[in-house]
Structures are given as C-alpha cells and as structure tokens.
JSON list of C-alpha atoms in Angstrom, two decimals:
[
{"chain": "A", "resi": 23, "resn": "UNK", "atom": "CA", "xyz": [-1.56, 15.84, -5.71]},
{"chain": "A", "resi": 24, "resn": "UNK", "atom": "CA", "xyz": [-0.07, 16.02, -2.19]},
{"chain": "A", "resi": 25, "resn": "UNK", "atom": "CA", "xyz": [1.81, 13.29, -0.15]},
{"chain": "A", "resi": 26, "resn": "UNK", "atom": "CA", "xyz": [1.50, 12.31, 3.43]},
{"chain": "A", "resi": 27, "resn": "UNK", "atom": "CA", "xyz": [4.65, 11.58, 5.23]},
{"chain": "A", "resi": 28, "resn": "UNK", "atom": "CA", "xyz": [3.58, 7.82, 6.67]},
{"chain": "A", "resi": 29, "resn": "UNK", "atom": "CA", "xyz": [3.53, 8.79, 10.07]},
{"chain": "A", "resi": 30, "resn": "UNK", "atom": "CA", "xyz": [1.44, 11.60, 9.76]},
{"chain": "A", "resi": 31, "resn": "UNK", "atom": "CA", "xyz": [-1.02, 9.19, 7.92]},
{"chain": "A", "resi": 32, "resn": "UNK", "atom": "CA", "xyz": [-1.11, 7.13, 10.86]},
{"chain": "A", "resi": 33, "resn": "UNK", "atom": "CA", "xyz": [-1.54, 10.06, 13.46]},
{"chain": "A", "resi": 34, "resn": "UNK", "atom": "CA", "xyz": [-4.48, 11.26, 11.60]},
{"chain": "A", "resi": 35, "resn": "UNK", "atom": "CA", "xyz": [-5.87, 7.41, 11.18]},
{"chain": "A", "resi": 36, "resn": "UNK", "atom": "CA", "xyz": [-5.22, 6.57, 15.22]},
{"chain": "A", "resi": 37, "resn": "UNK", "atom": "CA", "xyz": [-7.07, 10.01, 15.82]},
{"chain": "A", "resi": 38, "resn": "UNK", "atom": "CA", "xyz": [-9.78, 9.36, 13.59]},
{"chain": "A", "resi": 39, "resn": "UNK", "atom": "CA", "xyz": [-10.07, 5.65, 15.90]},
{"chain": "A", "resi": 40, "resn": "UNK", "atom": "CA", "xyz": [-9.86, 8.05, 18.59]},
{"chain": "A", "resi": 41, "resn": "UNK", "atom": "CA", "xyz": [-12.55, 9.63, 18.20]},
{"chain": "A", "resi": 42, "resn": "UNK", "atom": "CA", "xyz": [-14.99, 7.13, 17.10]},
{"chain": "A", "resi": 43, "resn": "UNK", "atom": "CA", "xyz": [-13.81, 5.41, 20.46]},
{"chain": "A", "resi": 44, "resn": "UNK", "atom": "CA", "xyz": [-14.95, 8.07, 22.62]},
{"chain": "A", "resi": 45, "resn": "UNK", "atom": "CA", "xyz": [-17.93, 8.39, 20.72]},
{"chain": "A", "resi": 46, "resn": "UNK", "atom": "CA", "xyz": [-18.81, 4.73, 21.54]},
{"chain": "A", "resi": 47, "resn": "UNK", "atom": "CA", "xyz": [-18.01, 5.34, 24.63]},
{"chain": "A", "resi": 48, "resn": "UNK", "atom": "CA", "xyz": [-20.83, 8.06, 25.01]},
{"chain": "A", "resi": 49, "resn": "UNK", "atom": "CA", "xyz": [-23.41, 6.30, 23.17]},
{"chain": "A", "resi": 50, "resn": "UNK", "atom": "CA", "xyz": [-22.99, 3.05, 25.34]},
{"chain": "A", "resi": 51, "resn": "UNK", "atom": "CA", "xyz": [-23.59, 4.74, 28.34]},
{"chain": "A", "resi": 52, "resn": "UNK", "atom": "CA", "xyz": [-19.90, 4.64, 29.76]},
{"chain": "A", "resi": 53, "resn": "UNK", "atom": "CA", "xyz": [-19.59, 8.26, 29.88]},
{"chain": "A", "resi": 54, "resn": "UNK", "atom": "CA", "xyz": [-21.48, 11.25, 30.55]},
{"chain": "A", "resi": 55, "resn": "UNK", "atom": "CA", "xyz": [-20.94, 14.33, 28.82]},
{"chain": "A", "resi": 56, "resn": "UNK", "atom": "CA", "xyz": [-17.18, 14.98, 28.55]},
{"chain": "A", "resi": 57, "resn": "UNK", "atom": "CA", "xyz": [-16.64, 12.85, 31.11]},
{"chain": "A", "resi": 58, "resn": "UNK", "atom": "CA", "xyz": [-14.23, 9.83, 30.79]},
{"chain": "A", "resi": 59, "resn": "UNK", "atom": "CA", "xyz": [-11.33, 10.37, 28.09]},
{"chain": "A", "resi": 60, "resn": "UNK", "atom": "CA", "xyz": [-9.67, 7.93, 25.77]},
{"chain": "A", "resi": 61, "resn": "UNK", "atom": "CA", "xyz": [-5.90, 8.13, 24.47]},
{"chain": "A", "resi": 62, "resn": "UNK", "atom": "CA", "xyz": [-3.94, 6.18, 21.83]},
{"chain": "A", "resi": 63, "resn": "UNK", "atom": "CA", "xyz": [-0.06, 5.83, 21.51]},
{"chain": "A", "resi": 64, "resn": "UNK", "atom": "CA", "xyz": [1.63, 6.15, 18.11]},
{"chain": "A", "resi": 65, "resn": "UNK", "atom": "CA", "xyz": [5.60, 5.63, 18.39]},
{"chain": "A", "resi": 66, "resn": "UNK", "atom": "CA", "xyz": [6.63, 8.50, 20.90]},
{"chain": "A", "resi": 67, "resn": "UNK", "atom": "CA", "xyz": [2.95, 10.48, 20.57]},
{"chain": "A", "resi": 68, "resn": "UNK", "atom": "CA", "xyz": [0.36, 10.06, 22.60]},
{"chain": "A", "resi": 69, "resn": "UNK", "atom": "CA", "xyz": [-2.84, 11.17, 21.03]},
{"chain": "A", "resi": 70, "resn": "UNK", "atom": "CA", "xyz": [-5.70, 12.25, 23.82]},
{"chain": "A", "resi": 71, "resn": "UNK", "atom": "CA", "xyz": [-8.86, 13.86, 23.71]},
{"chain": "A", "resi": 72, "resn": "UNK", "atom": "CA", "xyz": [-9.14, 17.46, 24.94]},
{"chain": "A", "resi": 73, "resn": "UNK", "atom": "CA", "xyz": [-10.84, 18.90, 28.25]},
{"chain": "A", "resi": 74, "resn": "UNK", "atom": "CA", "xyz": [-14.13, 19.70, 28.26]},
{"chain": "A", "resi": 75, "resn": "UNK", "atom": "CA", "xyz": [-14.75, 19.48, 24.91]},
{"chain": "A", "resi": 76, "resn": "UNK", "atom": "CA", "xyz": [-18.24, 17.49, 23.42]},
{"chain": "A", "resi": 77, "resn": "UNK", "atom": "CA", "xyz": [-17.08, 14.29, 21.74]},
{"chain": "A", "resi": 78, "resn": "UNK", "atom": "CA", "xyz": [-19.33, 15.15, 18.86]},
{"chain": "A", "resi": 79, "resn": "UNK", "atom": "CA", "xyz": [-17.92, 18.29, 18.08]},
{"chain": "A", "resi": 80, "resn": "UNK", "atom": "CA", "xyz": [-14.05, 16.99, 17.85]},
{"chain": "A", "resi": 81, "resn": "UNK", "atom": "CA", "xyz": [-12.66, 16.68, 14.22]},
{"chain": "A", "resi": 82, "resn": "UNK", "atom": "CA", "xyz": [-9.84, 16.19, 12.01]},
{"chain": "A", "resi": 83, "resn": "UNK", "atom": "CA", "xyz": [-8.69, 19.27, 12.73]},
{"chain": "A", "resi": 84, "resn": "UNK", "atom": "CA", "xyz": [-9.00, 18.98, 17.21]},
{"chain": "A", "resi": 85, "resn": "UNK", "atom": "CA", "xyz": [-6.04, 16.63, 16.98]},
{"chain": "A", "resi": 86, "resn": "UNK", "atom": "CA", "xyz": [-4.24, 17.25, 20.82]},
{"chain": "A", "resi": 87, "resn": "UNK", "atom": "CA", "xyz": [-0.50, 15.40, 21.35]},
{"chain": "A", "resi": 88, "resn": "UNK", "atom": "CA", "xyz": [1.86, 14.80, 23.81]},
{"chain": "A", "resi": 89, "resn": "UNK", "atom": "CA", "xyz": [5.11, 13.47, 24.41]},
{"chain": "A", "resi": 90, "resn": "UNK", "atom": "CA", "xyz": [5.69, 10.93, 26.67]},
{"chain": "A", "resi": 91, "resn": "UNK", "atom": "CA", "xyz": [6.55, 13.38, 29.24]},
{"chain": "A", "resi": 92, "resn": "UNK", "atom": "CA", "xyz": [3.49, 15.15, 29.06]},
{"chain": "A", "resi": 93, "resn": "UNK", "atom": "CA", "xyz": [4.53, 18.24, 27.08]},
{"chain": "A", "resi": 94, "resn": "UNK", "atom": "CA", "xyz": [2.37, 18.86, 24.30]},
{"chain": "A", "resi": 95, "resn": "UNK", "atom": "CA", "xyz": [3.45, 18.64, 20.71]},
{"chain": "A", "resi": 96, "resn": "UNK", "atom": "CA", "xyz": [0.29, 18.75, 18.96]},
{"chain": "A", "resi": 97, "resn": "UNK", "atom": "CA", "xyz": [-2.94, 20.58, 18.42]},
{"chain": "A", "resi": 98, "resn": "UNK", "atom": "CA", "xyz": [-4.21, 24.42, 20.45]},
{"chain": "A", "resi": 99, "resn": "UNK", "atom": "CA", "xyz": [-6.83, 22.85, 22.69]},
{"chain": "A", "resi": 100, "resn": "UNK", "atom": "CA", "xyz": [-6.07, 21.62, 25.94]},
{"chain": "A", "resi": 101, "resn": "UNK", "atom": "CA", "xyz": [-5.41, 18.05, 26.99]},
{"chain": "A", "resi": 102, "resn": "UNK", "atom": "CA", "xyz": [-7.87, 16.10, 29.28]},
{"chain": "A", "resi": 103, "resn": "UNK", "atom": "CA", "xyz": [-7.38, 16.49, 32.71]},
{"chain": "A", "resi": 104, "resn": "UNK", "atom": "CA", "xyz": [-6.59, 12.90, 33.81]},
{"chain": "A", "resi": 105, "resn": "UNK", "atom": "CA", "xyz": [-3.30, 13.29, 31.19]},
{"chain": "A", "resi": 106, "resn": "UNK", "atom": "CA", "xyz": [-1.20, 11.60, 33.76]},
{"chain": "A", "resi": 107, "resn": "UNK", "atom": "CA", "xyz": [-3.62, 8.70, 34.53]},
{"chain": "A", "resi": 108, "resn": "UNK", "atom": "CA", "xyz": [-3.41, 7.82, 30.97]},
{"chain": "A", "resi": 109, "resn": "UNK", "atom": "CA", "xyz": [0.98, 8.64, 30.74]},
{"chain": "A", "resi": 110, "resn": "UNK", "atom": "CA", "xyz": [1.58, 6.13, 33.52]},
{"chain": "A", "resi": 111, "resn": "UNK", "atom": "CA", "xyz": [-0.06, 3.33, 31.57]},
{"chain": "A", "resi": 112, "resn": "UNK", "atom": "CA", "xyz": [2.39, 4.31, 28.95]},
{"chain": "A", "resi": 113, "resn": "UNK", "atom": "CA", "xyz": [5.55, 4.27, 30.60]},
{"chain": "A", "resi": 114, "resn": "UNK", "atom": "CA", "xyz": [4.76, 1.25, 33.00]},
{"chain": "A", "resi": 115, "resn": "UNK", "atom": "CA", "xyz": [3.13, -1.02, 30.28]},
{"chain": "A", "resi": 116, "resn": "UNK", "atom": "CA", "xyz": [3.63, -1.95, 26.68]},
{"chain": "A", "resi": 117, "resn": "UNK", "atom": "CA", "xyz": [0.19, -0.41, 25.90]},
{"chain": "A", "resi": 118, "resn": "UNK", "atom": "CA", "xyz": [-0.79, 0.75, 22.42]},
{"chain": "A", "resi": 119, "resn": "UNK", "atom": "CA", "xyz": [-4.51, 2.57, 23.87]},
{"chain": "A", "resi": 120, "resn": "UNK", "atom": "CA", "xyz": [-6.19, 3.58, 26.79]},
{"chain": "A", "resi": 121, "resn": "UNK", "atom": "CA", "xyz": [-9.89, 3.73, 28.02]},
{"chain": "A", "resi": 122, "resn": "UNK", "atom": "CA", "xyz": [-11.04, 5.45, 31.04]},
{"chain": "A", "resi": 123, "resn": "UNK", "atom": "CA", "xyz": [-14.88, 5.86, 31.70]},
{"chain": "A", "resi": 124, "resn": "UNK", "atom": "CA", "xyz": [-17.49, 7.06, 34.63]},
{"chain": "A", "resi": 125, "resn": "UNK", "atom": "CA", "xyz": [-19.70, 3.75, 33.79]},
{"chain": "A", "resi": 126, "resn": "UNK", "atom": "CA", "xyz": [-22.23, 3.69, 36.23]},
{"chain": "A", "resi": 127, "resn": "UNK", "atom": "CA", "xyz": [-21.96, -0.33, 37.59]},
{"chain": "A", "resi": 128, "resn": "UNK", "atom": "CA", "xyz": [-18.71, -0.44, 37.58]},
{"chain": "A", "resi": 129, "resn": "UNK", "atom": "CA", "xyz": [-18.25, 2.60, 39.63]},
{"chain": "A", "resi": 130, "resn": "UNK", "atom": "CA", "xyz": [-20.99, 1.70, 41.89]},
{"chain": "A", "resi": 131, "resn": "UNK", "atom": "CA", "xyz": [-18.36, -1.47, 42.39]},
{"chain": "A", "resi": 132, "resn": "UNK", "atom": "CA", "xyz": [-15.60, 0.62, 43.00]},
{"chain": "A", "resi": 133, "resn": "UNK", "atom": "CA", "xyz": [-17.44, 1.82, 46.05]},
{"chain": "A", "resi": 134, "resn": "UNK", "atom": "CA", "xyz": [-18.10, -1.15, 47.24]},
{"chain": "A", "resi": 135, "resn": "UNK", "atom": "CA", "xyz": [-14.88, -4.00, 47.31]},
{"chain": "A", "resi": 136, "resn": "UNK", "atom": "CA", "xyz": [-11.50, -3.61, 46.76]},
{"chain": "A", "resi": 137, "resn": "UNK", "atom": "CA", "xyz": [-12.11, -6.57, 44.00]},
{"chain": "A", "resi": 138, "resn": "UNK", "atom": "CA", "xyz": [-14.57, -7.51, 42.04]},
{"chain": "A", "resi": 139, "resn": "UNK", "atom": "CA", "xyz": [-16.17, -10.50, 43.13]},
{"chain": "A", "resi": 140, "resn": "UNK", "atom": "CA", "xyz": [-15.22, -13.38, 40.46]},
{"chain": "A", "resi": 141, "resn": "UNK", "atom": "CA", "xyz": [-19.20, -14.48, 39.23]},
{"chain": "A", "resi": 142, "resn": "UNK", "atom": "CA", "xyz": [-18.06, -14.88, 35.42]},
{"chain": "A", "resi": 143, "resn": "UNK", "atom": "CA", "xyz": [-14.93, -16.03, 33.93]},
{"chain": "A", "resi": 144, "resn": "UNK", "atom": "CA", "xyz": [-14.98, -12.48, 32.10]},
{"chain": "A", "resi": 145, "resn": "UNK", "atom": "CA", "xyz": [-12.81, -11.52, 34.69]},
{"chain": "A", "resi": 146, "resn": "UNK", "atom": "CA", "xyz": [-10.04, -13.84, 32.86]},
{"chain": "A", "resi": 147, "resn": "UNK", "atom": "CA", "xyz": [-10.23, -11.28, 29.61]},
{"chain": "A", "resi": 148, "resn": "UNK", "atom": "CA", "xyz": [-8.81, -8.28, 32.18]},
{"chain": "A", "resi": 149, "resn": "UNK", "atom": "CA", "xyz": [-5.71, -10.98, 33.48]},
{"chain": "A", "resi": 150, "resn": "UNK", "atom": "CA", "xyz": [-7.90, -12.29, 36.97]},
{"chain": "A", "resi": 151, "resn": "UNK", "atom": "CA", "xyz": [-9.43, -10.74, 39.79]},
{"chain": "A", "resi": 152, "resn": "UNK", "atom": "CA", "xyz": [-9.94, -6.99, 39.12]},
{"chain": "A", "resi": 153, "resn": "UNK", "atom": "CA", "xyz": [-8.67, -4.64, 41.59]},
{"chain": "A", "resi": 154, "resn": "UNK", "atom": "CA", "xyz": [-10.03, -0.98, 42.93]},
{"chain": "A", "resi": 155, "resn": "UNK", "atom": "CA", "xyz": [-7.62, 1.78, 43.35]},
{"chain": "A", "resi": 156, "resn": "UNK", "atom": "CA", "xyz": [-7.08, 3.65, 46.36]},
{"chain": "A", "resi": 157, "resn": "UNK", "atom": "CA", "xyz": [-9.44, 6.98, 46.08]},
{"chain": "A", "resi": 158, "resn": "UNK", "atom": "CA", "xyz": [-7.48, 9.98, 45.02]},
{"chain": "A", "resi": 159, "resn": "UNK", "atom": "CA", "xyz": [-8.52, 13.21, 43.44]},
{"chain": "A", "resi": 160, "resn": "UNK", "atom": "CA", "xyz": [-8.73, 12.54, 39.60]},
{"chain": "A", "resi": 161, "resn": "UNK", "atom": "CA", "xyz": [-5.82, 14.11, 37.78]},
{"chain": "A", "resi": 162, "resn": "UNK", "atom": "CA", "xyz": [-3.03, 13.71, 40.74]},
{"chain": "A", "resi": 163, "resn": "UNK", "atom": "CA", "xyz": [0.18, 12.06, 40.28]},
{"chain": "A", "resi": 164, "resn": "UNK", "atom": "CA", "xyz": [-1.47, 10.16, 43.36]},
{"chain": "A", "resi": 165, "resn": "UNK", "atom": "CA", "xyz": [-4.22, 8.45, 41.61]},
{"chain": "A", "resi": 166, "resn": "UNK", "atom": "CA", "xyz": [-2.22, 7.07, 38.72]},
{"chain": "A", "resi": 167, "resn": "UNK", "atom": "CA", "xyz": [0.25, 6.09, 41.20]},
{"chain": "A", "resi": 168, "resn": "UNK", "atom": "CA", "xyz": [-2.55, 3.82, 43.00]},
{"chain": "A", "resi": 169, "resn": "UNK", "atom": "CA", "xyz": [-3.69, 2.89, 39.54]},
{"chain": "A", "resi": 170, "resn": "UNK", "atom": "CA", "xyz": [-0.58, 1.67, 38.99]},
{"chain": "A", "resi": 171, "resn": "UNK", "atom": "CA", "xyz": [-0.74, -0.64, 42.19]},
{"chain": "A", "resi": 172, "resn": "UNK", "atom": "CA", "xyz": [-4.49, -2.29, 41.02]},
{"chain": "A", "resi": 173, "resn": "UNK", "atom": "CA", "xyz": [-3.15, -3.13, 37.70]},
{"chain": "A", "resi": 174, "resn": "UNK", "atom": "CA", "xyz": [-0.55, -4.95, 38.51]},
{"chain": "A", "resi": 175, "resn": "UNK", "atom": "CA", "xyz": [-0.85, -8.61, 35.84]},
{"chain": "A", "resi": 176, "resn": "UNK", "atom": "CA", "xyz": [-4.05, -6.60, 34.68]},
{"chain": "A", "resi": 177, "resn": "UNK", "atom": "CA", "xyz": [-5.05, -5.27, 31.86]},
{"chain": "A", "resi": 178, "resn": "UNK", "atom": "CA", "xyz": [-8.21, -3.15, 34.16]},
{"chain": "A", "resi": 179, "resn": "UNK", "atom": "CA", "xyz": [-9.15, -1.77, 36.52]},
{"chain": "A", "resi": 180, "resn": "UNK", "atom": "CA", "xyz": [-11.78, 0.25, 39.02]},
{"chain": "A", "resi": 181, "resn": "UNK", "atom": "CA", "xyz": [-10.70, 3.81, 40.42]},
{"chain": "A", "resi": 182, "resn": "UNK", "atom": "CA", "xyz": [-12.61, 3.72, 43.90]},
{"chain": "A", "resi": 183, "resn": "UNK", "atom": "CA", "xyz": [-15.81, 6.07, 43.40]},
{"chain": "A", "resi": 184, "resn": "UNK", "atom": "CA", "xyz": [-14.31, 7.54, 40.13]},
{"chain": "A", "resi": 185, "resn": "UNK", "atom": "CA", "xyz": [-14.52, 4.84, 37.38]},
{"chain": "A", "resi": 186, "resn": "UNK", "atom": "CA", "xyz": [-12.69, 2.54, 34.74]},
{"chain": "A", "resi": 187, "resn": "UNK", "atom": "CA", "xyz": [-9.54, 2.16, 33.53]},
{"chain": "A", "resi": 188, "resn": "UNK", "atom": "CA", "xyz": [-8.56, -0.21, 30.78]},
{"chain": "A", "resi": 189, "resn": "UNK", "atom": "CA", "xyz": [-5.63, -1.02, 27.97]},
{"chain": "A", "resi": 190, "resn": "UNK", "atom": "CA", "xyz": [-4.53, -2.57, 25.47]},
{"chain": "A", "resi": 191, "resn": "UNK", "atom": "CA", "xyz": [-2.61, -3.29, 21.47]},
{"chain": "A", "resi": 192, "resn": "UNK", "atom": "CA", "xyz": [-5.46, -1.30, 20.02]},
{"chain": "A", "resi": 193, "resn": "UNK", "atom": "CA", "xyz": [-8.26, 0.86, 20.93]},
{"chain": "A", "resi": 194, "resn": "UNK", "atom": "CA", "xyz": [-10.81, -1.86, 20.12]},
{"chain": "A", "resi": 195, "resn": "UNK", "atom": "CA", "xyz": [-9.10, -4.48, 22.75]},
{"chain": "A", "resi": 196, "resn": "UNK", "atom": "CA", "xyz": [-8.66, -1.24, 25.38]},
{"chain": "A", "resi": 197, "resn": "UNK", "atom": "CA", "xyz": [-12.46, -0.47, 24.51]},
{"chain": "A", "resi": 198, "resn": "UNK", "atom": "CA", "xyz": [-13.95, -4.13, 24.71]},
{"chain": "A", "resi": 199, "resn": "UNK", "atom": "CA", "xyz": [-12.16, -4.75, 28.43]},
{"chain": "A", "resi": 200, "resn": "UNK", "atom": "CA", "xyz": [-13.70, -1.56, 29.78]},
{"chain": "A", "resi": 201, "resn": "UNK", "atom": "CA", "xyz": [-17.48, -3.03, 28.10]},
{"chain": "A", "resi": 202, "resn": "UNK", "atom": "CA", "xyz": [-16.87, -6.29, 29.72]},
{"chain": "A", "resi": 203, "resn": "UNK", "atom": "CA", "xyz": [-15.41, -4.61, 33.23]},
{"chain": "A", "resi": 204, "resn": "UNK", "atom": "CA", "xyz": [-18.60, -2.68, 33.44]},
{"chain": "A", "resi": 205, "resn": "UNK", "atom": "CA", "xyz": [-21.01, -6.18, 32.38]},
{"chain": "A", "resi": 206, "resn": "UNK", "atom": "CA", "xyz": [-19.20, -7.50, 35.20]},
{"chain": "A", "resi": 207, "resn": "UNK", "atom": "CA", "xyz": [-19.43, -5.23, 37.68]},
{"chain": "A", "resi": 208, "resn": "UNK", "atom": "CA", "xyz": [-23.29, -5.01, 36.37]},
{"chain": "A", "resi": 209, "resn": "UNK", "atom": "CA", "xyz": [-23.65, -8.98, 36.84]},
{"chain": "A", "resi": 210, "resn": "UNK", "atom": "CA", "xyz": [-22.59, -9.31, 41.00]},
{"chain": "A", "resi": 211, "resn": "UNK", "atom": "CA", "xyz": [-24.43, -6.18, 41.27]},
{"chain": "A", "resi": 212, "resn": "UNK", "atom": "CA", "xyz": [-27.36, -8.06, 40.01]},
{"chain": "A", "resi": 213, "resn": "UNK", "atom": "CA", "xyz": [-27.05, -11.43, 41.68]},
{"chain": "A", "resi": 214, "resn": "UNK", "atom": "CA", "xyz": [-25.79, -10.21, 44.88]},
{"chain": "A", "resi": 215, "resn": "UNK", "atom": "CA", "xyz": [-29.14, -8.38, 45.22]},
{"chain": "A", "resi": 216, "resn": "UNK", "atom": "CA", "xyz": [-31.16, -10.93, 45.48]},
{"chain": "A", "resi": 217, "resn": "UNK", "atom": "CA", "xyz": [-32.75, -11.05, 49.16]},
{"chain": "A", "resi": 218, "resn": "UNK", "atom": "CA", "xyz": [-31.10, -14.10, 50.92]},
{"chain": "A", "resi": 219, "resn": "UNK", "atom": "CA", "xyz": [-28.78, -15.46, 48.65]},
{"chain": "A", "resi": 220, "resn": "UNK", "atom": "CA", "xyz": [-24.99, -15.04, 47.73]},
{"chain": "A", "resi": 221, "resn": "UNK", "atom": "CA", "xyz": [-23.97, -15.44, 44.13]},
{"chain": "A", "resi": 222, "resn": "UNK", "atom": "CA", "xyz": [-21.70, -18.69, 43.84]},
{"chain": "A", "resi": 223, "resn": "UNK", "atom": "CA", "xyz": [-17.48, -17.06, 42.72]},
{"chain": "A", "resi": 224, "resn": "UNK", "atom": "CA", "xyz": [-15.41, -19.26, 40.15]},
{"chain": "A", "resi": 225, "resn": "UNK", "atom": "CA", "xyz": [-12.63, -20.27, 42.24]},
{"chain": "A", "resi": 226, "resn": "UNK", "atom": "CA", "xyz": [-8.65, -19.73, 41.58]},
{"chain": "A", "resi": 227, "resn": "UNK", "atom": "CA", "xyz": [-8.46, -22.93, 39.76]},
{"chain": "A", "resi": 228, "resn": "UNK", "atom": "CA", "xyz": [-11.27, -22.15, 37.67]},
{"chain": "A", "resi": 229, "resn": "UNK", "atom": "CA", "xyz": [-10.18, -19.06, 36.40]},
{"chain": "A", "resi": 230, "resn": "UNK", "atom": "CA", "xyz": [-6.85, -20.29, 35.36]},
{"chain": "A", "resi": 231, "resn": "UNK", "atom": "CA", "xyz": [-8.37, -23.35, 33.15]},
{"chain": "A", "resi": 232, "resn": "UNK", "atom": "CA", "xyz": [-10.38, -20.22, 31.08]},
{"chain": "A", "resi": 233, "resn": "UNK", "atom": "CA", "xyz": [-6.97, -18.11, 31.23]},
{"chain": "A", "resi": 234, "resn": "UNK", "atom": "CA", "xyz": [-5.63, -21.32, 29.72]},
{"chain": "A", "resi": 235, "resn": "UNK", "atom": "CA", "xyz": [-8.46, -21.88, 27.39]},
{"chain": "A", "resi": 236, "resn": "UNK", "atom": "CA", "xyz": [-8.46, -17.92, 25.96]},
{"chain": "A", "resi": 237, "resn": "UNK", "atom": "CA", "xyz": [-5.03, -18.26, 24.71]},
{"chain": "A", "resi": 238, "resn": "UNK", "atom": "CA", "xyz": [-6.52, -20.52, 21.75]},
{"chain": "A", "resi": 239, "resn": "UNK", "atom": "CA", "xyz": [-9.72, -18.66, 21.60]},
{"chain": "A", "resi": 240, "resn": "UNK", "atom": "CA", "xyz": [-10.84, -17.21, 18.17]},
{"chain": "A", "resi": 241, "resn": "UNK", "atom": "CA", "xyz": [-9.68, -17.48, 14.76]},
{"chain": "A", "resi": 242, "resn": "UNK", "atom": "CA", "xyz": [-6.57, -19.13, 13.67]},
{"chain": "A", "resi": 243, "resn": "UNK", "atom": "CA", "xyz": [-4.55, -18.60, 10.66]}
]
C-alpha cells in the first residue's frame, strides 16, 4: 500500500472539484465549448484548466499548475489563456477559487451598462452594485487590470462584451455568484423589456438592510 503526502491529496481533491466545476459550468449553459475557464488555489498552487481542451475529456491525469507568478509547476498541457485574469484575483484578494464564464445574459449586460441595474437584492450576495470592466482583449495584463478596478468590495463581476468573473473560499461559493450574476443580469433583461415600463431598482438603503440580513442567513451551529 502506497501513501499520499497530504498535500498532494488535496491537489488531486481541489482538481477533481475542478473539474466537476467546469463541467457544471458547461452543462448550465455558462460556457460554450472550451470557452470560460475555472481555477482553484491550494497554498502557493494555482490549479487551472488547460486551453482548448473539452471539459469532458480532462482527467486525473490533465492536472495543469502554476505558481503564483504564472510559471508552471504542474502538468504538460497548456494553461488557459485568460491565466492572468484568474492570477490577479489571487494576488489582490484572499480568494480560495475562481469562475469565469461567456454566459449569455450576463454578457448581453456587459454590453449594455457599466452596472447592473439593482432589480433583486441578489446583487447583495456579489458585495452591491455589480460593475462592468473596461473592454480589453481577453488574456492582456490590461483586462485583469480593469477587472481589478470593477471588483473593487465585490466578489463579481461583468467583463464588457466578454463575460463573468466571480470568487470566492471555495469553488462552490465562486460557482453559485457567477449562477446568480447571470439570473440577474437575465431578470432586468427581462423586465426592462417590457414595452413602456421601467423595472422599479432597490435603493442604497435597501440593499444594505439585506447585506445586513445575509450575515445571519443559513444554518447556525
């Protein structure tokens, strides 16, 4: 019988959660093809899925790592393109996993405003109003730079006719914010389509009494 060292047990867990992520992320509609990537950190490793490579065909053995600088440390295949979209969340935020998708109302937002209109406290769960990014070609030190900007006190945010970017302590949290960014973005869309009518916005005092109220919110103990 053969022993794991611990961390490698939990690299090859967080990849496993990795993958499954990205998965989701395909199967929910967030992503199409290899678009979109999804990375996780463990201590100084940041674990990221490759370019151009099916989700569905990634296994145990597809593992890709970098360090924090962006020098790869693990795995033969190629790191996704937007590596330094996902490396500035890293360095500039206590962030534990990263989602970034192509989902298709949210991105139709990001073309739109340079915030996302506040019709549903939902917009409490990503820290208040949620920004767009300045456009900038994907994979430049220039769009995580203006990512950066929009996610200032936010745990989300649009890339202007790109997509989604979301974080969090865990790839679930990371993974829920980008579902709830794009339901968002889906519900204005929806309501601010009706012929002759603008949807009512939760004001600033609103939105603080639910920021307020999610700090209690689930199960205790």
């Amino acid at each position: 019988m053969t022993h794991q060292h611990p961390e490698s047990v939990d690299v090859d867990q967080a990849w496993r959660d990795l993958v499954g992520t990205a998965r989701r992320s395909a199967a929910d509609g967030l992503v199409v093809g290899t678009s979109g990537n999804v990375s996780a950190r463990v201590g100084e490793l940041v674990l990221v899925t490759p370019s151009g490579v099916p989700y569905d065909r990634l296994g145990p053995e597809d593992a890709v790592g970098v360090d924090l600088a962006g020098r790869q440390v693990l795995g033969a295949l190629k790191p996704t393109s937007e590596l330094p979209l996902h490396l500035a969340v890293y360095r500039f935020t206590g962030a534990a996993a990263v989602v970034h998708t192509h989902a298709v109302h949210a991105t139709a937002v990001s073309t739109l405003v340079t915030e996302v209109p506040v019709v549903h406290y939902a917009a409490a769960l990503l820290g208040g109003p949620v920004r767009t990014a300045a456009y900038a070609r994907y994979g430049t030190p220039e769009l995580a730079e203006a990512m950066l900007e929009a996610l200032r006190d936010r745990t989300g945010c649009l890339l202007a006719n790109h997509g989604t970017v979301t974080y969090g302590d865990t790839l679930d949290q990371a993974y829920e914010r980008t579902a709830q960014l794009e339901w968002l973005c889906r519900l204005w869309l929806t309501a601010s389509s009706v012929p002759g009518r603008t949807p009512a916005l939760l004001d600033e005092g609103q939105l603080a009494e639910v920021t307020q109220a999610l700090k209690g919110y689930g199960q205790s103990g």
